[in-house]
């Protein structure tokens, strides 16, 4: 019997995964092993072999992009006249489809509205106002994240059980109760409700559950390692009758626990579904063998994994290089220099720099702007365009130039000073009419008693502070110190520190990095000029660009050349991840390192610095523990400097620098030695 055309380009294990149709199947698909090809070929095989009609196949992805790509690929395999896949989509889109038919079972009408995040925030704000909760201190987005966390665990308000010490969550739970009732009253659902309500229907109405579980003869799930509890429950109900559930993923690339993903869904799949067949796709079509060897040896240090060993038929390739630098500036200079060499034979689009924290991009952006290397930030915003950085710059520009109306308008109510849009509009119109700057106009309107008493207090305090800060400059206060004073006295620091917000940690790190950047300039004027030039440079080249992104944003991507800077204890693995999650946090950080390395097709370069600006000071750092876990036989160590002119620097050497500030990673390492 001749093999079907969709099987011809598959290796032995891929074919096995396509042809094994009966019972639960877990496909452990290593990085670059062709999992999408296997999934689409499997769907084509089910239809071609008349095992099921296209309407009897449920295929679930995490993104609309992935669903669309899968739809196109299947259509291409099946050829002309192929039927579409009506039940191919994301968890949310398929749940919405089911919920429309059975909305009454959860108190909704079939024409219910799915509200977006802006609507959610607005609703939470209104609830907080009614409950006398200050949204200046607790971000509505943070409250929504807690509610979403509960929903991901399958909890309605009545299901949430709080511990005694969770006093803040008690307020959130009350908000959740009101929020959920408001949604019902408005005939609305948020995105998490789509799955939560569907599971509730399946649980309470077995007749409805049976309709769908009988209907779907075959169920396929992509990126199964990223599923959360409620998604796992949803699948259990739908797979209940036929049990032909095929889940594809890579436990070594499970890096989204902060979004609710539960790796145990993957690790315990064979316990959840009896008689599970496990097939490992270990042949990699992306990277050289050296890259795979390093990635495999590193991830083997994790205890909680299914286990696999990647291999390739490609060349052995270059060893992964490991560079040690005196500081982050030297690191950025060296990387930019090697990029200049690589771009002679490689497109800049095929070069990526992957960082653990977004603030790390600043040093590279500065260097690239200086030497003229075009770049793009993937999944983020360029450093000087980030909101908190623009706020800081606006304050400094106002101090430096009282006529800067744009900057004044930006900071006038940041942080909140009870200055509304109407007041700002009145100040602006009066300024234009009188040919004043907005700052002068604001003073005049206060003198004329044209500002409301409550608003007057906030506006007056800002004007007084601006004059005070200008006097600070006259007193020769360092511009770096000046910004710290501004952040403290304006209330901006307090706003970020006290406000419960998911993004605040990143914002604080970015501001600390800004303070670091300012130290490189002699005065405030030269720094502001630098920022103006950096933000005005035409970076919208049609040509190629180097890709800068976080390790999290890099998942699913691939590049010829990958740089992995900042492999230092405290930064990577991240201090917070270890403190909050212990060993599980460390293992997820290691999986993140694995993801980073396996993005590289030909060349991977890891580096760390001996000194890094941290918490407002330069600190000694040590190499990440992950550096010690890299196999020497596949690594080339390039010491970029020498401590003495004769002796090479040794990794993790214990040097006694007196009166130096130590990073958390350094301190933890010293404790370990004792």
XYZ file of C-alpha atoms in Angstrom:
674
model
C 0.000 0.000 0.000
C 1.428 3.322 -1.058
C 1.813 5.949 1.597
C -0.469 8.948 1.296
C 1.191 12.150 0.119
C 0.809 13.813 3.517
C 2.975 11.055 5.046
C 5.819 11.209 2.575
C 7.685 14.085 4.219
C 7.354 12.784 7.757
C 10.010 10.940 9.737
C 9.230 7.626 11.455
C 8.079 9.113 14.775
C 6.033 11.791 13.053
C 4.295 9.125 10.989
C 3.589 7.105 14.109
C 2.000 10.168 15.716
C -0.177 10.734 12.641
C -1.296 7.104 12.247
C -2.031 6.332 15.922
C -5.700 7.323 16.115
C -7.278 5.207 18.845
C -7.242 6.336 22.473
C -5.459 9.171 24.289
C -2.143 10.267 22.779
C 0.498 12.608 24.213
C 2.992 13.873 21.649
C 6.089 15.223 23.391
C 7.322 17.540 20.663
C 10.794 18.957 21.161
C 11.748 22.408 19.922
C 11.869 22.537 16.120
C 10.538 18.974 15.720
C 7.691 19.841 13.325
C 4.684 19.571 15.636
C 2.434 21.747 13.468
C 3.175 19.507 10.481
C 2.230 16.466 12.574
C -1.033 18.031 13.785
C -2.160 19.105 10.320
C -1.139 15.767 8.786
C -3.058 13.956 11.514
C -6.221 15.935 10.725
C -5.781 15.235 7.010
C -5.307 11.528 7.752
C -8.475 11.328 9.883
C -10.527 12.870 7.065
C -8.823 11.003 4.189
C -9.203 7.645 5.911
C -12.905 8.370 6.601
C -12.523 8.054 10.345
C -14.519 11.226 10.835
C -16.065 14.132 8.979
C -14.418 17.530 9.364
C -17.362 18.624 11.551
C -16.529 15.780 13.979
C -12.989 16.990 14.606
C -12.216 19.474 17.382
C -8.839 21.190 17.014
C -7.793 23.664 19.699
C -5.030 26.268 19.595
C -3.994 29.133 21.855
C -3.977 31.905 19.264
C -6.086 32.892 16.278
C -2.894 33.065 14.240
C -2.095 29.413 14.993
C -5.678 28.389 14.164
C -5.570 30.215 10.841
C -2.209 28.678 9.937
C -3.523 25.209 10.775
C -6.665 25.775 8.676
C -4.563 26.798 5.660
C -2.168 23.870 6.016
C -4.952 21.285 6.291
C -6.716 22.735 3.234
C -3.459 22.502 1.296
C -2.994 18.854 2.295
C -6.549 17.877 1.400
C -6.567 19.756 -1.899
C -9.493 21.065 -3.922
C -12.957 20.492 -2.617
C -11.751 20.150 0.959
C -14.302 21.075 3.591
C -13.352 23.649 6.199
C -12.896 22.762 9.857
C -15.823 24.404 11.673
C -14.518 23.387 15.095
C -10.938 24.575 14.702
C -10.148 27.578 16.906
C -8.949 28.812 20.273
C -10.275 27.621 23.625
C -12.191 30.885 23.892
C -13.685 30.963 20.391
C -14.942 27.375 20.610
C -16.317 27.959 24.114
C -18.144 31.054 22.866
C -19.719 28.942 20.120
C -20.946 26.391 22.655
C -22.116 29.031 25.120
C -24.229 30.834 22.507
C -26.357 27.683 22.186
C -26.754 27.067 25.901
C -26.466 30.535 27.445
C -29.694 30.208 29.448
C -28.098 27.462 31.538
C -25.864 30.107 33.166
C -28.369 32.954 33.274
C -27.459 34.606 29.971
C -29.265 35.154 26.675
C -27.833 33.783 23.432
C -27.025 37.297 22.196
C -24.763 38.036 25.183
C -21.917 40.521 24.746
C -18.278 39.526 25.213
C -16.638 42.492 26.921
C -13.020 43.447 26.315
C -10.447 44.534 28.897
C -11.341 48.236 28.658
C -14.949 47.421 29.515
C -13.787 45.160 32.349
C -11.618 47.924 33.811
C -14.458 50.433 33.560
C -16.827 48.028 35.333
C -14.318 47.311 38.127
C -13.711 51.057 38.594
C -17.444 51.647 39.057
C -17.673 48.799 41.556
C -14.651 50.097 43.497
C -16.228 53.550 43.624
C -19.402 52.082 45.076
C -17.405 50.089 47.630
C -15.174 53.069 48.602
C -12.005 51.394 47.325
C -9.271 53.772 46.128
C -8.283 52.790 42.555
C -5.221 55.032 42.911
C -3.766 52.492 45.333
C -5.130 49.297 43.842
C -5.201 49.065 40.088
C -8.424 47.702 38.565
C -6.192 45.650 36.253
C -4.610 44.028 39.310
C -8.042 43.187 40.729
C -9.039 41.717 37.371
C -5.866 39.609 37.349
C -6.831 38.113 40.733
C -10.382 37.442 39.498
C -8.975 35.888 36.332
C -6.702 33.708 38.471
C -9.734 32.406 40.362
C -11.615 31.761 37.127
C -8.625 29.870 35.673
C -8.865 27.589 38.691
C -12.570 27.051 38.050
C -13.780 29.183 40.972
C -16.969 31.193 40.953
C -17.182 33.673 43.891
C -18.925 31.092 46.066
C -16.106 28.578 45.436
C -13.246 30.803 46.623
C -11.835 29.880 50.028
C -9.484 32.449 51.540
C -6.840 31.983 54.186
C -6.905 34.188 57.295
C -3.901 36.235 56.206
C -5.422 37.053 52.798
C -7.111 40.259 54.014
C -6.697 42.159 50.741
C -8.226 39.265 48.795
C -11.386 39.541 50.952
C -12.069 42.914 49.344
C -11.337 41.430 45.936
C -13.731 38.540 46.582
C -16.527 40.966 47.373
C -15.741 42.855 44.174
C -15.740 39.532 42.284
C -19.260 38.756 43.583
C -20.580 42.136 42.493
C -18.666 42.004 39.193
C -20.049 38.599 38.265
C -23.630 39.659 39.068
C -23.171 42.868 37.042
C -22.060 40.796 34.040
C -25.205 38.691 34.281
C -27.364 41.832 34.627
C -25.686 43.305 31.545
C -26.082 40.027 29.612
C -22.306 39.948 29.238
C -19.331 37.649 29.743
C -15.608 38.274 29.876
C -13.089 36.031 28.103
C -12.478 33.804 31.125
C -16.231 33.326 31.561
C -16.457 31.684 28.153
C -14.588 28.609 29.390
C -15.785 28.816 33.007
C -19.467 28.929 32.003
C -18.979 26.133 29.467
C -17.509 23.872 32.139
C -20.369 24.747 34.493
C -22.849 23.737 31.799
C -21.001 20.463 31.138
C -20.897 19.747 34.869
C -24.548 20.521 35.622
C -26.139 19.255 32.400
C -24.784 15.842 31.411
C -27.155 15.706 28.427
C -25.460 18.779 26.920
C -22.020 17.471 27.776
C -22.834 14.145 26.107
C -23.974 15.863 22.888
C -20.530 17.371 22.380
C -18.442 14.498 23.695
C -20.244 12.133 21.283
C -20.029 14.631 18.445
C -16.242 15.059 18.578
C -14.751 11.754 17.500
C -11.257 13.238 17.535
C -9.856 16.076 19.623
C -6.462 17.671 18.998
C -4.814 20.269 21.238
C -1.741 22.352 20.426
C 0.684 23.741 23.076
C -0.874 21.555 25.756
C 1.864 22.500 28.261
C 0.299 25.990 28.441
C -3.170 24.857 29.553
C -4.562 25.913 32.918
C -6.864 24.018 35.284
C -10.196 25.101 33.767
C -9.024 24.335 30.211
C -7.958 20.879 31.361
C -11.406 20.313 32.896
C -13.073 21.542 29.696
C -11.145 18.941 27.696
C -12.034 16.133 30.102
C -15.744 16.684 29.514
C -15.386 16.882 25.728
C -13.175 13.793 25.493
C -15.336 11.764 27.866
C -17.095 9.563 25.265
C -14.636 8.754 22.479
C -11.376 9.352 24.397
C -9.519 10.038 21.154
C -7.682 12.989 22.626
C -4.346 13.963 21.086
C -2.363 16.625 22.949
C 0.850 18.065 21.559
C 3.377 20.132 23.438
C 6.734 20.368 25.129
C 6.955 20.343 28.894
C 10.473 21.793 28.595
C 8.914 24.932 27.095
C 6.332 25.487 29.815
C 7.138 29.107 30.808
C 3.772 30.713 31.491
C 2.856 29.751 35.063
C 2.406 33.478 35.773
C -0.467 33.364 33.269
C -2.049 30.386 35.024
C -0.484 27.546 32.997
C -0.113 24.332 35.006
C 2.675 22.044 33.855
C 1.171 19.138 35.833
C -1.566 18.899 33.168
C 1.187 17.739 30.829
C 3.230 15.704 33.320
C 0.187 13.816 34.637
C -1.585 13.332 31.297
C -1.087 9.556 31.361
C -2.557 9.430 34.889
C -5.575 11.483 33.882
C -6.245 9.430 30.750
C -5.754 5.669 31.077
C -3.947 3.704 28.367
C -2.199 6.830 27.077
C 0.254 6.374 24.245
C 3.307 8.678 24.525
C 5.286 9.487 21.365
C 8.416 11.640 21.521
C 9.386 13.807 18.563
C 13.096 14.233 19.178
C 14.424 14.957 15.695
C 15.088 18.679 15.411
C 14.958 20.460 12.061
C 16.104 23.871 13.324
C 19.400 23.850 15.162
C 22.913 22.446 14.915
C 23.822 19.460 17.086
C 26.046 21.550 19.389
C 23.143 23.864 20.214
C 20.891 20.882 20.919
C 23.544 19.221 23.098
C 23.883 22.303 25.285
C 20.122 22.831 25.570
C 19.490 19.149 26.381
C 22.204 18.957 29.053
C 20.948 22.136 30.690
C 17.291 21.051 30.872
C 18.273 17.631 32.237
C 18.873 19.410 35.561
C 15.082 19.727 35.909
C 13.457 16.919 37.862
C 9.852 17.473 36.765
C 9.791 16.581 33.086
C 8.710 13.782 30.764
C 12.182 13.609 29.264
C 13.570 13.513 25.727
C 16.857 13.983 23.904
C 16.960 16.147 20.806
C 19.097 15.262 17.810
C 19.505 16.450 14.244
C 20.912 15.301 10.936
C 22.397 18.745 10.452
C 26.045 19.620 10.944
C 27.663 19.700 14.363
C 28.046 23.480 14.071
C 29.974 25.990 16.117
C 30.282 25.614 19.892
C 28.099 27.954 21.932
C 30.286 30.825 23.126
C 30.305 31.997 26.729
C 31.580 35.530 27.312
C 32.356 37.310 30.547
C 32.439 41.135 30.566
C 33.493 43.736 33.097
C 30.146 45.556 32.808
C 26.983 45.727 30.715
C 28.351 48.512 28.524
C 31.271 46.307 27.447
C 28.751 43.533 26.822
C 26.671 45.765 24.520
C 29.765 47.058 22.681
C 31.066 43.563 22.019
C 27.699 42.259 20.837
C 27.228 45.222 18.479
C 30.732 44.633 17.075
C 30.047 40.965 16.334
C 26.714 41.905 14.756
C 28.616 44.237 12.415
C 30.664 41.226 11.317
C 27.723 38.842 11.057
C 25.586 41.196 8.983
C 28.054 40.842 6.089
C 26.769 37.295 5.534
C 23.467 37.303 7.462
C 20.313 39.380 7.314
C 19.804 41.484 10.459
C 16.305 39.984 10.571
C 17.997 36.666 11.401
C 19.736 38.081 14.489
C 18.059 38.278 17.902
C 19.013 39.444 21.386
C 16.942 37.714 24.069
C 16.858 39.241 27.562
C 15.290 38.120 30.823
C 13.935 41.548 31.771
C 12.767 44.287 29.416
C 14.914 46.996 31.069
C 17.987 45.216 29.663
C 17.199 46.450 26.152
C 18.241 50.026 27.041
C 21.985 49.448 26.873
C 21.673 47.740 23.477
C 19.332 50.404 22.107
C 21.783 53.149 23.115
C 24.663 51.327 21.465
C 22.733 50.535 18.271
C 21.630 54.158 17.916
C 25.222 55.271 18.364
C 26.693 52.954 15.710
C 23.689 52.975 13.371
C 22.421 49.400 13.696
C 18.662 49.337 12.999
C 16.586 47.379 15.517
C 13.031 46.539 16.551
C 11.530 45.623 19.916
C 9.358 42.513 19.600
C 6.413 42.339 21.987
C 7.362 45.592 23.690
C 8.099 49.296 23.366
C 11.439 50.993 22.795
C 13.023 52.174 26.018
C 12.555 55.947 25.663
C 8.987 55.437 24.432
C 7.811 53.594 27.570
C 5.177 55.549 29.515
C 7.082 55.772 32.809
C 10.261 56.881 31.009
C 8.337 59.559 29.063
C 6.841 60.753 32.372
C 10.318 61.114 33.924
C 11.675 62.900 30.844
C 8.643 65.241 30.814
C 9.348 66.256 34.426
C 12.989 66.950 33.608
C 12.068 68.953 30.487
C 9.623 71.080 32.468
C 12.323 71.848 35.003
C 14.838 72.639 32.291
C 12.460 74.558 30.031
C 9.389 76.249 31.620
C 7.975 76.931 28.138
C 7.622 73.227 27.315
C 3.815 72.979 27.192
C 3.716 69.391 25.919
C 5.740 68.133 28.887
C 3.737 70.267 31.336
C 0.480 68.854 29.996
C 1.850 65.298 30.379
C 2.846 65.664 34.050
C 0.130 68.032 35.283
C -1.977 65.174 36.663
C 0.644 62.397 36.955
C 0.402 61.265 39.670
C -3.256 62.182 40.203
C -3.707 65.704 41.605
C -7.483 66.118 41.072
C -6.808 68.049 37.866
C -9.372 66.974 35.297
C -9.463 67.274 31.518
C -11.726 70.325 31.673
C -9.220 72.226 33.836
C -6.333 71.262 31.540
C -8.373 72.422 28.527
C -9.127 75.758 30.229
C -5.441 76.298 31.057
C -4.452 75.480 27.461
C -7.033 77.858 25.953
C -6.100 80.667 28.337
C -2.413 80.141 27.506
C -3.059 80.448 23.759
C -5.328 83.467 24.191
C -2.836 85.296 26.399
C 0.356 84.067 24.667
C 1.501 82.474 27.924
C 3.124 79.141 28.544
C 0.764 76.663 30.183
C 2.704 76.908 33.431
C 2.343 80.716 33.537
C -1.301 80.400 32.494
C -1.937 78.013 35.400
C -0.385 80.532 37.848
C -2.508 83.378 36.469
C -5.734 81.388 36.667
C -4.966 80.547 40.308
C -4.346 84.247 41.017
C -7.626 85.153 39.283
C -9.391 82.524 41.420
C -10.551 80.683 38.275
C -9.551 77.246 39.556
C -11.777 75.097 41.793
C -10.518 74.811 45.415
C -9.752 71.061 45.303
C -8.001 71.380 41.935
C -6.180 74.503 43.137
C -4.456 72.536 45.916
C -2.997 69.945 43.539
C -2.050 72.450 40.840
C -0.401 74.849 43.307
C 1.681 72.057 44.830
C 2.998 71.091 41.380
C 3.927 74.708 40.538
C 5.721 75.127 43.874
C 7.639 71.894 43.322
C 8.758 72.922 39.815
C 10.247 76.138 41.200
C 11.883 74.215 44.028
C 13.484 71.744 41.600
C 14.810 74.578 39.431
C 16.441 76.016 42.519
C 17.923 72.567 43.211
C 19.655 72.766 39.827
C 21.002 76.217 40.646
C 22.442 74.676 43.810
C 24.418 72.324 41.509
C 22.491 69.206 42.506
C 23.513 66.347 40.211
C 20.917 65.713 37.468
C 20.782 62.031 38.399
C 20.059 62.921 42.007
C 17.559 65.523 40.814
C 15.394 62.885 39.138
C 15.378 60.804 42.322
C 14.219 63.906 44.242
C 11.541 64.619 41.626
C 10.221 61.058 41.773
C 10.030 61.168 45.576
C 8.630 64.679 46.059
C 6.106 64.464 43.220
C 4.647 61.271 44.644
C 5.537 59.311 41.505
C 7.697 56.788 43.405
C 4.988 56.298 46.009
C 2.417 55.806 43.231
C 4.452 52.957 41.716
C 5.478 51.376 45.023
C 2.051 51.405 46.654
C -0.174 50.707 43.708
C -0.956 47.052 43.212
C -0.322 46.652 39.510
C 1.027 43.767 37.451
C 3.339 45.992 35.429
C 4.777 48.071 38.255
C 7.807 45.885 38.809
C 8.864 46.405 35.182
C 8.179 50.143 35.453
C 10.394 50.461 38.522
C 13.187 48.483 36.849
C 12.944 50.729 33.782
C 13.235 53.875 35.908
C 16.274 52.451 37.700
C 17.792 51.793 34.294
C 17.024 55.411 33.304
C 18.917 56.621 36.381
C 21.796 54.451 35.258
C 21.693 55.986 31.771
C 21.788 59.536 33.175
C 25.087 58.870 34.945
C 26.808 58.757 31.582
C 26.133 62.471 30.961
C 27.751 65.554 32.481
C 24.580 67.566 32.989
C 20.829 67.629 32.479
C 20.969 69.526 29.173
C 23.296 67.020 27.515
C 21.145 64.107 28.699
C 17.899 65.683 27.417
C 19.587 66.437 24.097
C 20.633 62.791 23.867
C 17.055 61.634 24.521
C 15.683 64.057 21.915
C 18.099 62.739 19.303
C 17.475 59.115 20.267
C 13.697 59.474 19.933
C 13.786 61.564 16.771
C 16.141 59.350 14.782
C 14.408 57.671 11.880
C 14.236 54.097 13.004
C 11.537 53.122 10.548
C 13.976 51.704 8.040
C 12.476 49.490 5.396
C 15.662 47.499 5.588
C 16.489 44.706 7.979
C 16.527 45.107 11.745
C 18.056 43.273 14.720
C 15.353 41.789 16.946
C 15.325 42.651 20.656
C 12.859 40.887 22.934
C 12.368 39.089 26.232
C 12.876 35.352 26.463
C 9.131 34.953 27.035
C 8.340 36.805 23.805
C 10.754 34.620 21.819
C 8.805 31.367 22.221
C 7.810 29.968 18.843
C 10.384 32.056 16.956
C 13.736 31.113 15.423
C 16.838 32.986 14.244
C 20.182 32.123 12.691
C 22.081 33.970 15.410
C 20.908 34.382 18.999
C 22.530 36.433 21.781
C 21.639 35.609 25.383
C 23.109 38.376 27.601
C 22.696 38.960 31.334
C 23.120 35.390 32.615
C 23.728 36.527 36.191
C 22.362 35.294 39.494
C 19.450 37.415 40.653
C 18.635 38.449 37.101
C 18.565 35.014 35.490
C 17.313 32.976 37.219
C 15.243 35.884 38.440
C 15.379 36.553 42.169
C 11.620 37.031 42.475
C 10.805 33.761 40.740
C 12.953 31.773 43.169
C 11.711 33.643 46.248
C 8.033 33.194 45.368
C 8.021 29.688 43.898
C 11.172 28.007 45.194
C 12.272 24.934 43.236
C 9.344 25.085 40.786
C 10.276 28.693 40.034
C 13.890 27.703 39.413
C 12.821 24.913 37.056
C 10.635 27.313 35.082
C 13.567 29.744 34.809
C 15.696 26.865 33.495
C 12.988 26.045 30.940
C 13.169 29.692 29.904
C 16.915 29.291 29.341
C 16.180 26.183 27.280
C 13.687 28.113 25.157
C 16.276 30.848 24.590
C 19.027 28.485 23.436
C 16.725 26.511 21.136
C 15.681 29.663 19.253
C 19.121 29.567 17.594
C 19.587 27.751 14.295
C 23.321 28.231 13.750
C 24.983 30.371 16.419
C 24.199 30.993 20.100
C 26.164 33.338 22.353
C 25.687 33.475 26.119
C 27.228 36.234 28.226
C 27.264 37.777 31.692
C 28.747 40.853 33.363
C 30.791 41.219 36.517
C 29.115 44.546 37.331
C 25.536 45.657 36.829
C 23.574 48.722 37.895
C 21.000 47.420 40.377
C 18.668 49.246 42.786
C 20.391 52.538 42.051
C 23.982 51.324 42.581
C 26.687 49.419 40.780
C 26.923 45.909 42.171
C 29.212 42.953 41.778
C 27.525 40.060 40.034
C 28.341 36.415 39.538
C 27.554 34.131 36.666
C 24.172 32.434 36.694
C 24.039 28.921 38.131
C 22.873 27.961 34.639
C 26.385 28.822 33.386
C 27.813 26.106 35.643
C 25.303 23.629 34.179
C 26.468 24.130 30.601
C 28.537 21.184 29.247
C 32.174 22.251 28.807
C 32.725 20.048 25.759
C 30.192 22.055 23.709
C 31.111 25.491 25.082
C 33.824 27.921 24.059
C 34.728 30.332 26.879
C 35.923 33.729 25.718
C 37.200 35.871 28.553
C 36.740 39.374 27.296
C 39.146 40.905 29.798
C 41.896 39.929 32.193
C 41.933 40.833 35.848
C 45.677 41.050 35.663
C 47.564 41.336 32.459
C 48.714 37.780 32.846
C 45.930 35.807 34.541
C 42.707 34.910 32.780
C 39.494 35.556 34.594
C 37.960 32.456 36.135
C 34.243 32.017 36.172
C 32.622 32.338 39.624
C 35.923 33.272 41.229
C 35.622 34.457 44.798
C 37.279 37.870 44.837
C 37.156 39.969 47.988
C 36.274 43.488 46.857
C 36.041 45.638 49.951
C 33.145 48.031 50.476
C 31.386 46.868 47.329
C 27.642 46.384 47.077
C 26.688 42.830 46.252
C 23.832 41.683 44.072
C 21.270 39.266 45.590
C 22.776 36.548 43.435
C 26.285 37.209 44.787
C 25.068 37.187 48.375
C 23.160 33.941 47.867
C 26.259 32.365 46.329
C 28.405 33.358 49.320
C 25.876 31.827 51.740
C 26.001 28.633 49.716
C 29.791 28.512 50.062
C 29.530 28.862 53.856
